[in-house]
């Protein structure tokens, strides 16, 4: 009898303990209206896809592993993409049907944002993490504590491009987000000048260490049949005017120092397609899956980032992780990530002569070039997504615990601990 009682109480004790000890995980909605984290790797670097898709996938994956319950909401861009894709018990991607189920240039999606928002139940979530201004708008509408990452900013873009009607809306939405979001996550230290955000924190993105750490320059060169007797230069990115490709092409065209120049990214039907005809000596490789991209970077000596403006430039970190020395425009992310003469050379944006001089300086001193490459690799491989997302997780926990009340202090309080 006593034994039975004991067993009985033990069972109850265990049940109660389990109940009391049970903590509902923090319910997180990640909004990435136009950046689907499930995009096939080959799709990336095409149609304006790229950095954000990877960011959302890595952040979602690592936050769910840390114990957050994560749902990503993204727009359905084809009839096949509907419903919810379960990636793990605490990580899922939900397709939202809003507007036509086809790829839309992202600005055109603005008109469907209300429809998108109406399909998310804010009651199910504790906090929303929005990416890019379109999703930021959705975040504002949901009325939850909101963390926001800009990925790119209208104030920067429209310094270079004519301000459109949708551009005016974008600027207004971004101002609103900067004012009202619980916390803006800046990916660069100098972003605060561009946002004047009320509450912000600096957390730089990581790189996919596992895609880079096994690479070896000599092996990659052999595998891809690169000529090791010339300087191999690589461009990776969209063929958009603001990427400044024409200055890079002009620079290398004028240089007599032996080299190859390979360009990876979708060039078809872009305004830069003429480059193929006018500079047929260069290799236009089209889009590549991210796994192959890493190998191409590893086989190359110099990664050239000639952008006229560049909000972040994940490609800089990746090129570093692959052991490239860098030639970058002194703008935005590249300017902050590259130290002139230490891990690469910086040039003024839109200056072909400066690019040619920088190229010839590096190509003329292979010791310097490979020293920079090795240094870059060490630095960048220490910059994992896991570390980045631990910082984001910290932020989310604080925000949900503090329920907005003392978030104003985050800026002073948290920034010194993170870099
Ligand atoms: C995680 O979120 C989903 C979708 O909101 C929900 O159905 C599920 O019950 C949640 N799981 C936990 C453990 O909170
Ligand atoms: C941010 O604030 C500074 C100082 O008030 C101002 O000069 C600058 O134009 C503002 N930047 C933006 C993007 O609003
Ligand atoms: C590089 O130069 C070496 C020595 O001149 C030569 O043996 C080798 O074939 C060259 N490699 C290529 C790919 O041309
Ligand atoms: C480029 O445009 C042509 C003609 O409109 C089309 O057939 C082709 O599929 C497009 N290529 C890409 C990569 O979008
Ligand atoms: C090449 O770079 C190395 C390492 O930075 C430096 O010590 C050397 O003086 C440079 N050589 C020339 C010819 O500039």
Tab-separated table of N, CA, C and O in Angstrom, residues 124-180:
chain	number	residue	atom	x	y	z
A	124	UNK	N	-0.910	34.708	-32.364
A	124	UNK	CA	-0.099	33.491	-32.232
A	124	UNK	C	1.358	33.772	-31.903
A	124	UNK	O	2.128	32.850	-31.669
A	125	UNK	N	1.748	35.061	-31.962
A	125	UNK	CA	3.179	35.352	-31.843
A	125	UNK	C	3.496	36.363	-30.741
A	125	UNK	O	2.657	37.172	-30.362
A	126	UNK	N	4.719	36.253	-30.236
A	126	UNK	CA	5.182	37.187	-29.201
A	126	UNK	C	5.942	38.349	-29.810
A	126	UNK	O	6.003	39.428	-29.243
A	127	UNK	N	6.571	38.078	-30.944
A	127	UNK	CA	7.468	39.086	-31.499
A	127	UNK	C	7.593	38.847	-33.007
A	127	UNK	O	7.461	37.714	-33.482
A	128	UNK	N	7.799	39.944	-33.749
A	128	UNK	CA	7.934	39.814	-35.193
A	128	UNK	C	9.305	40.344	-35.614
A	128	UNK	O	9.800	41.336	-35.059
A	129	UNK	N	9.912	39.636	-36.551
A	129	UNK	CA	11.244	39.993	-37.038
A	129	UNK	C	11.097	40.245	-38.535
A	129	UNK	O	10.887	39.311	-39.311
A	130	UNK	N	11.141	41.514	-38.955
A	130	UNK	CA	10.838	41.827	-40.350
A	130	UNK	C	12.110	42.174	-41.132
A	130	UNK	O	13.068	42.709	-40.576
A	131	UNK	N	12.077	41.843	-42.428
A	131	UNK	CA	13.235	42.016	-43.303
A	131	UNK	C	12.867	42.852	-44.521
A	131	UNK	O	11.979	42.456	-45.278
A	132	UNK	N	13.563	43.987	-44.720
A	132	UNK	CA	13.336	44.869	-45.864
A	132	UNK	C	12.044	45.656	-45.643
A	132	UNK	O	11.167	45.237	-44.904
A	133	UNK	N	11.902	46.780	-46.320
A	133	UNK	CA	10.808	47.696	-45.971
A	133	UNK	C	9.425	47.100	-46.193
A	133	UNK	O	8.491	47.386	-45.454
A	134	UNK	N	9.267	46.239	-47.201
A	134	UNK	CA	7.946	45.658	-47.476
A	134	UNK	C	7.471	44.842	-46.274
A	134	UNK	O	6.337	44.975	-45.813
A	135	UNK	N	8.374	44.017	-45.753
A	135	UNK	CA	8.027	43.205	-44.585
A	135	UNK	C	7.939	44.076	-43.336
A	135	UNK	O	7.174	43.776	-42.422
A	136	UNK	N	8.727	45.131	-43.313
A	136	UNK	CA	8.665	46.059	-42.185
A	136	UNK	C	7.284	46.673	-42.069
A	136	UNK	O	6.757	46.866	-40.976
A	137	UNK	N	6.697	46.956	-43.218
A	137	UNK	CA	5.329	47.489	-43.259
A	137	UNK	C	4.362	46.479	-42.643
A	137	UNK	O	3.511	46.820	-41.818
A	138	UNK	N	4.511	45.218	-43.036
A	138	UNK	CA	3.674	44.150	-42.471
A	138	UNK	C	3.867	44.097	-40.956
A	138	UNK	O	2.900	44.020	-40.200
A	139	UNK	N	5.108	44.187	-40.519
A	139	UNK	CA	5.421	44.160	-39.088
A	139	UNK	C	4.716	45.283	-38.338
A	139	UNK	O	4.123	45.065	-37.281
A	140	UNK	N	4.759	46.473	-38.894
A	140	UNK	CA	4.092	47.612	-38.240
A	140	UNK	C	2.599	47.348	-38.095
A	140	UNK	O	1.989	47.640	-37.072
A	141	UNK	N	2.019	46.768	-39.137
A	141	UNK	CA	0.570	46.501	-39.129
A	141	UNK	C	0.184	45.440	-38.111
A	141	UNK	O	-0.926	45.422	-37.595
A	142	UNK	N	1.099	44.497	-37.849
A	142	UNK	CA	0.770	43.405	-36.922
A	142	UNK	C	0.707	43.911	-35.479
A	142	UNK	O	0.067	43.297	-34.632
A	143	UNK	N	1.397	45.003	-35.201
A	143	UNK	CA	1.303	45.594	-33.870
A	143	UNK	C	1.955	44.785	-32.761
A	143	UNK	O	1.556	44.881	-31.605
A	144	UNK	N	2.951	43.997	-33.095
A	144	UNK	CA	3.693	43.227	-32.082
A	144	UNK	C	5.026	43.921	-31.817
A	144	UNK	O	5.447	44.754	-32.612
A	145	UNK	N	5.699	43.549	-30.718
A	145	UNK	CA	7.083	44.023	-30.593
A	145	UNK	C	7.830	43.631	-31.875
A	145	UNK	O	7.674	42.504	-32.349
A	146	UNK	N	8.574	44.559	-32.438
A	146	UNK	CA	9.118	44.333	-33.781
A	146	UNK	C	10.624	44.583	-33.842
A	146	UNK	O	11.124	45.634	-33.427
A	147	UNK	N	11.330	43.587	-34.396
A	147	UNK	CA	12.743	43.764	-34.717
A	147	UNK	C	12.805	43.882	-36.228
A	147	UNK	O	12.096	43.147	-36.932
A	148	UNK	N	13.616	44.780	-36.724
A	148	UNK	CA	13.645	44.979	-38.176
A	148	UNK	C	15.070	45.076	-38.699
A	148	UNK	O	15.926	45.706	-38.088
A	149	UNK	N	15.294	44.434	-39.843
A	149	UNK	CA	16.558	44.575	-40.575
A	149	UNK	C	16.245	45.177	-41.933
A	149	UNK	O	15.391	44.664	-42.656
A	150	UNK	N	16.947	46.244	-42.295
A	150	UNK	CA	16.627	46.909	-43.561
A	150	UNK	C	17.144	46.167	-44.796
A	150	UNK	O	16.527	46.190	-45.845
A	151	UNK	N	18.297	45.571	-44.718
A	151	UNK	CA	18.977	44.951	-45.874
A	151	UNK	C	19.391	45.971	-46.923
A	151	UNK	O	20.496	45.880	-47.466
A	152	UNK	N	18.507	46.891	-47.254
A	152	UNK	CA	18.931	48.017	-48.079
A	152	UNK	C	18.012	49.177	-47.752
A	152	UNK	O	16.914	48.975	-47.236
A	153	UNK	N	18.486	50.387	-48.030
A	153	UNK	CA	17.744	51.568	-47.583
A	153	UNK	C	17.452	52.503	-48.744
A	153	UNK	O	18.336	52.798	-49.552
A	154	UNK	N	16.217	52.982	-48.787
A	154	UNK	CA	15.824	53.939	-49.816
A	154	UNK	C	16.717	55.173	-49.845
A	154	UNK	O	17.124	55.626	-50.907
A	155	UNK	N	17.058	55.706	-48.658
A	155	UNK	CA	17.859	56.939	-48.647
A	155	UNK	C	19.177	56.756	-49.394
A	155	UNK	O	19.695	57.695	-49.994
A	156	UNK	N	19.695	55.533	-49.377
A	156	UNK	CA	20.932	55.257	-50.101
A	156	UNK	C	20.662	55.055	-51.591
A	156	UNK	O	21.337	55.606	-52.443
A	157	UNK	N	19.653	54.248	-51.858
A	157	UNK	CA	19.330	53.908	-53.241
A	157	UNK	C	19.018	55.163	-54.072
A	157	UNK	O	19.514	55.313	-55.178
A	158	UNK	N	18.209	56.046	-53.490
A	158	UNK	CA	17.735	57.178	-54.289
A	158	UNK	C	18.733	58.339	-54.343
A	158	UNK	O	18.464	59.379	-54.917
A	159	UNK	N	19.891	58.120	-53.741
A	159	UNK	CA	20.977	59.041	-54.022
A	159	UNK	C	21.499	58.787	-55.428
A	159	UNK	O	22.102	59.651	-56.053
A	160	UNK	N	21.314	57.569	-55.918
A	160	UNK	CA	21.874	57.151	-57.204
A	160	UNK	C	20.835	56.986	-58.286
A	160	UNK	O	21.150	56.952	-59.462
A	161	UNK	N	19.604	56.775	-57.854
A	161	UNK	CA	18.569	56.477	-58.831
A	161	UNK	C	17.445	57.496	-58.700
A	161	UNK	O	17.214	58.023	-57.612
A	162	UNK	N	16.737	57.755	-59.798
A	162	UNK	CA	15.632	58.711	-59.718
A	162	UNK	C	14.554	58.218	-58.748
A	162	UNK	O	14.285	57.013	-58.675
A	163	UNK	N	14.014	59.153	-57.993
A	163	UNK	CA	12.987	58.808	-57.005
A	163	UNK	C	11.663	58.539	-57.714
A	163	UNK	O	11.126	59.399	-58.400
A	164	UNK	N	11.135	57.328	-57.542
A	164	UNK	CA	9.876	56.938	-58.172
A	164	UNK	C	8.727	57.160	-57.187
A	164	UNK	O	8.965	57.476	-56.018
A	165	UNK	N	7.504	56.948	-57.650
A	165	UNK	CA	6.340	57.071	-56.765
A	165	UNK	C	6.430	56.052	-55.638
A	165	UNK	O	6.229	56.374	-54.466
A	166	UNK	N	6.751	54.812	-56.014
A	166	UNK	CA	6.851	53.768	-54.987
A	166	UNK	C	8.042	54.069	-54.067
A	166	UNK	O	8.020	53.763	-52.878
A	167	UNK	N	9.046	54.713	-54.632
A	167	UNK	CA	10.208	55.123	-53.839
A	167	UNK	C	9.827	56.081	-52.721
A	167	UNK	O	10.341	55.998	-51.603
A	168	UNK	N	8.913	56.991	-53.025
A	168	UNK	CA	8.460	57.942	-51.995
A	168	UNK	C	7.751	57.197	-50.868
A	168	UNK	O	7.928	57.505	-49.691
A	169	UNK	N	6.940	56.214	-51.271
A	169	UNK	CA	6.253	55.410	-50.248
A	169	UNK	C	7.286	54.667	-49.407
A	169	UNK	O	7.221	54.636	-48.183
A	170	UNK	N	8.272	54.099	-50.105
A	170	UNK	CA	9.313	53.349	-49.397
A	170	UNK	C	10.015	54.226	-48.358
A	170	UNK	O	10.217	53.808	-47.216
A	171	UNK	N	10.378	55.429	-48.741
A	171	UNK	CA	11.070	56.314	-47.805
A	171	UNK	C	10.202	56.596	-46.579
A	171	UNK	O	10.688	56.589	-45.446
A	172	UNK	N	8.895	56.809	-46.836
A	172	UNK	CA	7.983	57.094	-45.721
A	172	UNK	C	7.859	55.871	-44.810
A	172	UNK	O	7.884	56.001	-43.574
A	173	UNK	N	7.753	54.688	-45.417
A	173	UNK	CA	7.618	53.467	-44.611
A	173	UNK	C	8.893	53.247	-43.792
A	173	UNK	O	8.836	52.940	-42.595
A	174	UNK	N	10.033	53.451	-44.421
A	174	UNK	CA	11.293	53.251	-43.689
A	174	UNK	C	11.423	54.229	-42.517
A	174	UNK	O	11.886	53.857	-41.440
A	175	UNK	N	10.992	55.482	-42.735
A	175	UNK	CA	11.028	56.453	-41.624
A	175	UNK	C	10.173	55.972	-40.465
A	175	UNK	O	10.569	56.026	-39.303
A	176	UNK	N	8.993	55.472	-40.811
A	176	UNK	CA	8.044	54.986	-39.806
A	176	UNK	C	8.655	53.807	-39.027
A	176	UNK	O	8.540	53.738	-37.808
A	177	UNK	N	9.272	52.902	-39.760
A	177	UNK	CA	9.892	51.737	-39.108
A	177	UNK	C	11.006	52.201	-38.174
A	177	UNK	O	11.105	51.753	-37.030
A	178	UNK	N	11.834	53.115	-38.650
A	178	UNK	CA	12.956	53.604	-37.832
A	178	UNK	C	12.485	54.239	-36.536
A	178	UNK	O	13.145	54.174	-35.513
A	179	UNK	N	11.311	54.849	-36.629
A	179	UNK	CA	10.740	55.537	-35.481
A	179	UNK	C	10.076	54.550	-34.518
A	179	UNK	O	10.191	54.661	-33.309
A	180	UNK	N	9.371	53.559	-35.089
A	180	UNK	CA	8.461	52.771	-34.260
A	180	UNK	C	8.917	51.359	-33.911
A	180	UNK	O	8.397	50.778	-32.963
